[in-house]
């Protein structure tokens, strides 16, 4: 098991429950310096799990996964969004697409990876609506199975396949987490890189406990994620295989730390030619 080093993090470093976001924490165009030929798979990308679950009602402590709005998440540097759509959401799906595309219009160097999972009574209806939206914005949404490079991805949404949506980039589970702990990551990175990552997105999922709220869960797991990024920057031989990290209640520092990982990846890309797209996903 890969154990966190206490010197690398504090609760303020990895976890955030404050909905207010200072403009000094913005990372609006952090992808601008990434070379055009770099595949999206070779970039460390901060993401959020259940990105629009901002529920503030009676059961907020058990349901809420994020505190920042979609626009704030975009501004702080989040470039992967995991939307779990149920029969009731506070934001309409078409508004989500428009907000993301408005951001990409203003910040053409960026791209956004989007995964939509449907639940509840109106699953079939929402699936049809989503497919219509994808068709309406088809010139701005990447739905191919292959992973795009930055030249093709900039200014566009990269849509991921699910059991409902067959159009999009294929993805698999990397199983980096076992019982909410990172295990043998370097060895598994080697296996994934040689067998799967040349062609598919790999999703690393952590399973939540029935006895912990998303907030309590994030306070613990985000420590492991922070340590994962720090150690990967310093000792990993698998450059470019960090991929997307999907989080609950991430801090601005944790997001910034993931973004800064790309300095090392870009430096080594021309030599190592990574082709591995991994999503580390807090579920």
Short mmCIF file of C-alpha atoms in Angstrom, two decimals:
data_model
loop_
_atom_site.label_atom_id
_atom_site.label_comp_id
_atom_site.label_asym_id
_atom_site.label_seq_id
_atom_site.Cartn_x
_atom_site.Cartn_y
_atom_site.Cartn_z
CA UNK A 1 0.00 0.00 0.00
CA UNK A 2 1.23 3.51 -0.82
CA UNK A 3 1.01 5.45 2.43
CA UNK A 4 0.57 9.25 2.64
CA UNK A 5 3.44 11.29 4.06
CA UNK A 6 2.10 13.67 6.69
CA UNK A 7 4.57 16.39 5.76
CA UNK A 8 2.99 16.75 2.32
CA UNK A 9 -0.47 17.84 3.30
CA UNK A 10 -2.74 19.50 5.84
CA UNK A 11 -6.54 19.58 5.88
CA UNK A 12 -6.44 23.05 4.30
CA UNK A 13 -4.12 21.81 1.55
CA UNK A 14 -6.32 19.01 0.25
CA UNK A 15 -9.94 19.73 1.25
CA UNK A 16 -12.24 22.71 0.75
CA UNK A 17 -15.80 23.35 1.95
CA UNK A 18 -15.85 27.13 1.36
CA UNK A 19 -18.07 28.09 -1.63
CA UNK A 20 -16.26 31.42 -1.99
CA UNK A 21 -13.43 31.46 -4.52
CA UNK A 22 -10.78 34.18 -4.75
CA UNK A 23 -9.84 35.28 -8.26
CA UNK A 24 -6.19 34.83 -7.33
CA UNK A 25 -6.88 31.08 -7.36
CA UNK A 26 -8.06 31.12 -10.99
CA UNK A 27 -6.26 28.96 -13.57
CA UNK A 28 -8.10 30.10 -16.69
CA UNK A 29 -5.70 29.06 -19.45
CA UNK A 30 -3.30 26.58 -17.93
CA UNK A 31 -3.43 24.37 -21.05
CA UNK A 32 -2.03 27.12 -23.30
CA UNK A 33 1.60 26.04 -22.83
CA UNK A 34 0.93 22.38 -23.70
CA UNK A 35 2.27 21.52 -27.20
CA UNK A 36 -0.31 20.92 -29.94
CA UNK A 37 0.84 17.37 -30.68
CA UNK A 38 0.46 16.26 -27.05
CA UNK A 39 -2.34 13.69 -26.68
CA UNK A 40 -4.91 14.49 -24.02
CA UNK A 41 -3.87 11.19 -22.46
CA UNK A 42 -0.45 12.66 -21.58
CA UNK A 43 -1.82 15.51 -19.45
CA UNK A 44 -2.54 15.59 -15.72
CA UNK A 45 -6.07 16.99 -15.45
CA UNK A 46 -7.96 18.01 -12.29
CA UNK A 47 -11.60 16.94 -12.26
CA UNK A 48 -14.63 16.73 -10.00
CA UNK A 49 -16.88 13.79 -9.14
CA UNK A 50 -20.64 14.44 -9.26
CA UNK A 51 -19.69 17.93 -10.37
CA UNK A 52 -23.13 19.52 -9.97
CA UNK A 53 -24.18 17.86 -6.72
CA UNK A 54 -24.30 21.14 -4.80
CA UNK A 55 -27.32 20.10 -2.73
CA UNK A 56 -27.84 22.31 0.33
CA UNK A 57 -31.07 20.89 1.75
CA UNK A 58 -31.90 18.68 4.72
CA UNK A 59 -29.64 15.82 3.59
CA UNK A 60 -26.79 17.97 2.30
CA UNK A 61 -24.21 16.27 4.51
CA UNK A 62 -25.03 12.92 2.83
CA UNK A 63 -25.57 14.13 -0.74
CA UNK A 64 -23.40 17.18 -1.43
CA UNK A 65 -20.17 16.47 -3.32
CA UNK A 66 -19.07 19.97 -4.37
CA UNK A 67 -19.33 23.56 -3.12
CA UNK A 68 -18.28 25.50 -6.23
CA UNK A 69 -20.59 26.25 -9.15
CA UNK A 70 -19.76 24.95 -12.61
CA UNK A 71 -18.36 28.35 -13.62
CA UNK A 72 -16.18 28.54 -10.52
CA UNK A 73 -14.86 25.04 -11.15
CA UNK A 74 -13.95 26.03 -14.70
CA UNK A 75 -12.25 29.19 -13.48
CA UNK A 76 -10.16 27.40 -10.85
CA UNK A 77 -8.84 24.99 -13.48
CA UNK A 78 -11.09 21.91 -13.39
CA UNK A 79 -11.20 20.37 -16.87
CA UNK A 80 -13.01 17.08 -16.23
CA UNK A 81 -16.66 16.99 -15.17
CA UNK A 82 -18.65 13.98 -14.02
CA UNK A 83 -22.38 14.72 -14.18
CA UNK A 84 -24.80 12.31 -12.50
CA UNK A 85 -28.22 13.30 -13.77
CA UNK A 86 -31.30 12.35 -11.76
CA UNK A 87 -34.98 13.20 -12.09
CA UNK A 88 -34.34 16.50 -10.30
CA UNK A 89 -31.41 18.80 -10.89
CA UNK A 90 -31.04 22.50 -10.09
CA UNK A 91 -29.38 23.16 -13.47
CA UNK A 92 -30.76 22.31 -16.90
CA UNK A 93 -28.57 20.13 -19.08
CA UNK A 94 -28.55 22.53 -22.04
CA UNK A 95 -27.37 25.34 -19.73
CA UNK A 96 -24.47 23.14 -18.64
CA UNK A 97 -23.38 22.62 -22.25
CA UNK A 98 -23.74 26.33 -22.99
CA UNK A 99 -21.77 27.41 -19.89
CA UNK A 100 -18.91 25.08 -20.82
CA UNK A 101 -18.90 26.15 -24.46
CA UNK A 102 -19.06 29.84 -23.46
CA UNK A 103 -15.98 29.30 -21.31
CA UNK A 104 -14.19 27.50 -24.15
CA UNK A 105 -15.10 30.31 -26.55
CA UNK A 106 -13.44 32.82 -24.21
CA UNK A 107 -10.49 30.53 -23.45
CA UNK A 108 -9.73 28.78 -26.72
CA UNK A 109 -6.57 27.11 -25.41
CA UNK A 110 -8.62 24.89 -23.09
CA UNK A 111 -10.63 21.69 -23.46
CA UNK A 112 -13.20 20.07 -21.16
CA UNK A 113 -13.72 16.33 -20.69
CA UNK A 114 -17.32 15.43 -19.92
CA UNK A 115 -18.92 12.25 -18.59
CA UNK A 116 -22.70 12.01 -18.11
CA UNK A 117 -24.26 9.23 -16.01
CA UNK A 118 -28.05 8.99 -15.80
CA UNK A 119 -30.22 7.82 -12.90
CA UNK A 120 -33.86 7.85 -11.91
CA UNK A 121 -37.32 7.89 -13.47
CA UNK A 122 -36.54 10.08 -16.48
CA UNK A 123 -33.34 8.33 -17.55
CA UNK A 124 -34.60 7.57 -21.07
CA UNK A 125 -35.90 11.10 -21.60
CA UNK A 126 -32.68 12.74 -20.40
CA UNK A 127 -30.63 10.37 -22.56
CA UNK A 128 -32.55 11.52 -25.64
CA UNK A 129 -32.14 15.18 -24.64
CA UNK A 130 -28.41 14.69 -24.20
CA UNK A 131 -28.07 13.03 -27.61
CA UNK A 132 -29.96 15.94 -29.19
CA UNK A 133 -27.65 18.44 -27.46
CA UNK A 134 -24.58 16.57 -28.67
CA UNK A 135 -26.00 16.66 -32.20
CA UNK A 136 -26.79 20.39 -31.93
CA UNK A 137 -23.23 21.17 -30.83
CA UNK A 138 -21.54 18.40 -32.85
CA UNK A 139 -18.93 20.75 -34.32
CA UNK A 140 -17.74 21.55 -30.75
CA UNK A 141 -17.96 18.07 -29.18
CA UNK A 142 -15.44 15.26 -29.74
CA UNK A 143 -17.31 11.93 -29.80
CA UNK A 144 -14.71 9.68 -31.46
CA UNK A 145 -13.36 6.59 -29.69
CA UNK A 146 -9.74 7.67 -30.17
CA UNK A 147 -8.16 10.16 -27.79
CA UNK A 148 -7.57 13.58 -29.42
CA UNK A 149 -4.35 15.56 -29.22
CA UNK A 150 -4.42 19.12 -27.92
CA UNK A 151 -4.69 20.59 -31.41
CA UNK A 152 -8.01 18.77 -31.94
CA UNK A 153 -9.23 19.13 -28.36
CA UNK A 154 -8.76 22.88 -27.83
CA UNK A 155 -12.03 24.78 -27.68
CA UNK A 156 -14.03 21.54 -27.64
CA UNK A 157 -15.80 19.23 -25.21
CA UNK A 158 -14.42 15.67 -25.22
CA UNK A 159 -17.36 13.36 -24.45
CA UNK A 160 -16.79 10.00 -22.75
CA UNK A 161 -18.62 6.74 -23.46
CA UNK A 162 -20.93 5.24 -20.83
CA UNK A 163 -23.38 2.34 -20.86
CA UNK A 164 -26.01 4.78 -22.18
CA UNK A 165 -23.92 6.91 -24.54
CA UNK A 166 -22.03 4.83 -27.08
CA UNK A 167 -20.61 7.86 -28.89
CA UNK A 168 -17.48 9.10 -27.15
CA UNK A 169 -14.06 8.07 -25.99
CA UNK A 170 -13.86 4.57 -24.48
CA UNK A 171 -12.77 4.24 -20.85
CA UNK A 172 -11.93 1.50 -18.33
CA UNK A 173 -11.29 1.11 -14.61
CA UNK A 174 -7.60 1.10 -13.60
CA UNK A 175 -8.25 -0.18 -10.04
CA UNK A 176 -5.53 1.97 -8.48
CA UNK A 177 -7.63 2.20 -5.31
CA UNK A 178 -8.46 -0.77 -3.12
CA UNK A 179 -10.59 -0.12 -0.05
CA UNK A 180 -9.99 3.61 -0.53
CA UNK A 181 -6.20 3.17 -0.51
CA UNK A 182 -3.74 3.48 -3.36
CA UNK A 183 -1.99 0.15 -3.94
CA UNK A 184 1.02 -0.75 -6.07
CA UNK A 185 0.42 2.23 -8.36
CA UNK A 186 3.75 2.19 -10.19
CA UNK A 187 3.42 -1.50 -11.07
CA UNK A 188 -0.15 -1.05 -12.24
CA UNK A 189 0.80 1.99 -14.30
CA UNK A 190 3.29 -0.18 -16.18
CA UNK A 191 0.64 -2.83 -16.83
CA UNK A 192 -1.96 -0.31 -17.97
CA UNK A 193 0.50 1.58 -20.14
CA UNK A 194 1.56 -1.55 -22.03
CA UNK A 195 -1.83 -3.26 -22.42
CA UNK A 196 -4.66 -0.70 -22.36
CA UNK A 197 -3.52 2.91 -22.42
CA UNK A 198 -2.44 3.03 -26.04
CA UNK A 199 -6.09 3.01 -27.06
CA UNK A 200 -8.43 3.71 -24.15
CA UNK A 201 -9.10 6.06 -21.27
CA UNK A 202 -8.56 4.33 -17.94
CA UNK A 203 -10.72 5.35 -14.97
CA UNK A 204 -9.44 4.98 -11.43
CA UNK A 205 -12.43 4.77 -9.10
CA UNK A 206 -12.54 4.84 -5.31
CA UNK A 207 -15.66 3.45 -3.67
CA UNK A 208 -17.36 5.42 -0.93
CA UNK A 209 -18.36 3.90 2.37
CA UNK A 210 -22.01 3.59 3.35
CA UNK A 211 -21.03 4.98 6.73
CA UNK A 212 -19.19 8.10 5.50
CA UNK A 213 -20.62 11.22 3.89
CA UNK A 214 -18.92 12.52 0.70
CA UNK A 215 -17.39 15.30 2.78
CA UNK A 216 -15.91 12.96 5.40
CA UNK A 217 -14.78 10.64 2.63
CA UNK A 218 -13.04 13.48 0.76
CA UNK A 219 -11.17 14.64 3.86
CA UNK A 220 -9.47 11.26 3.93
CA UNK A 221 -9.14 10.35 0.24
CA UNK A 222 -7.88 13.79 -0.84
CA UNK A 223 -4.84 13.24 1.39
CA UNK A 224 -4.03 10.10 -0.58
CA UNK A 225 -4.58 11.91 -3.87
CA UNK A 226 -2.32 14.79 -2.85
CA UNK A 227 0.42 12.40 -1.84
CA UNK A 228 -0.09 10.43 -5.06
CA UNK A 229 0.55 13.55 -7.16
CA UNK A 230 3.55 14.63 -5.08
CA UNK A 231 5.24 11.25 -5.21
CA UNK A 232 4.45 10.81 -8.89
CA UNK A 233 6.18 14.10 -9.70
CA UNK A 234 9.31 13.09 -7.82
CA UNK A 235 9.86 9.39 -8.44
CA UNK A 236 7.58 8.04 -11.16
CA UNK A 237 9.14 6.46 -14.24
CA UNK A 238 5.72 6.46 -15.93
CA UNK A 239 5.62 10.09 -17.06
CA UNK A 240 2.32 11.14 -18.59
CA UNK A 241 0.31 8.33 -17.01
CA UNK A 242 -1.25 10.40 -14.23
CA UNK A 243 -4.24 11.51 -16.30
CA UNK A 244 -7.45 12.92 -14.84
CA UNK A 245 -7.99 13.06 -11.08
CA UNK A 246 -11.68 13.31 -10.17
CA UNK A 247 -12.32 14.63 -6.65
CA UNK A 248 -14.92 15.63 -4.09
CA UNK A 249 -14.35 18.97 -2.33
CA UNK A 250 -10.86 19.61 -3.79
CA UNK A 251 -8.83 22.54 -2.49
CA UNK A 252 -7.35 25.16 -4.81
CA UNK A 253 -3.89 23.95 -3.80
CA UNK A 254 -4.67 20.35 -4.73
CA UNK A 255 -5.94 21.48 -8.14
CA UNK A 256 -2.89 23.68 -8.68
CA UNK A 257 -0.61 20.81 -7.71
CA UNK A 258 -2.15 18.57 -10.37
CA UNK A 259 -1.83 21.31 -13.00
CA UNK A 260 1.84 21.83 -12.14
CA UNK A 261 2.48 18.14 -12.84
CA UNK A 262 2.29 19.03 -16.53
CA UNK A 263 5.59 20.92 -16.44
CA UNK A 264 7.38 17.61 -15.92
CA UNK A 265 5.16 15.70 -18.33
CA UNK A 266 5.64 18.22 -21.14
CA UNK A 267 9.40 18.16 -20.64
CA UNK A 268 9.54 14.39 -20.97
CA UNK A 269 6.87 13.92 -23.64
CA UNK A 270 9.12 14.32 -26.67
CA UNK A 271 11.38 11.53 -25.35
CA UNK A 272 8.91 9.11 -23.78
CA UNK A 273 5.87 9.61 -26.04
CA UNK A 274 3.26 8.59 -23.42
CA UNK A 275 -0.10 7.44 -24.71
CA UNK A 276 -1.97 6.67 -21.54
CA UNK A 277 -5.17 8.40 -20.45
CA UNK A 278 -6.03 7.68 -16.81
CA UNK A 279 -8.85 9.10 -14.72
CA UNK A 280 -8.42 8.93 -10.97
CA UNK A 281 -12.02 9.07 -9.86
CA UNK A 282 -13.38 9.62 -6.32
CA UNK A 283 -16.74 7.93 -6.35
#
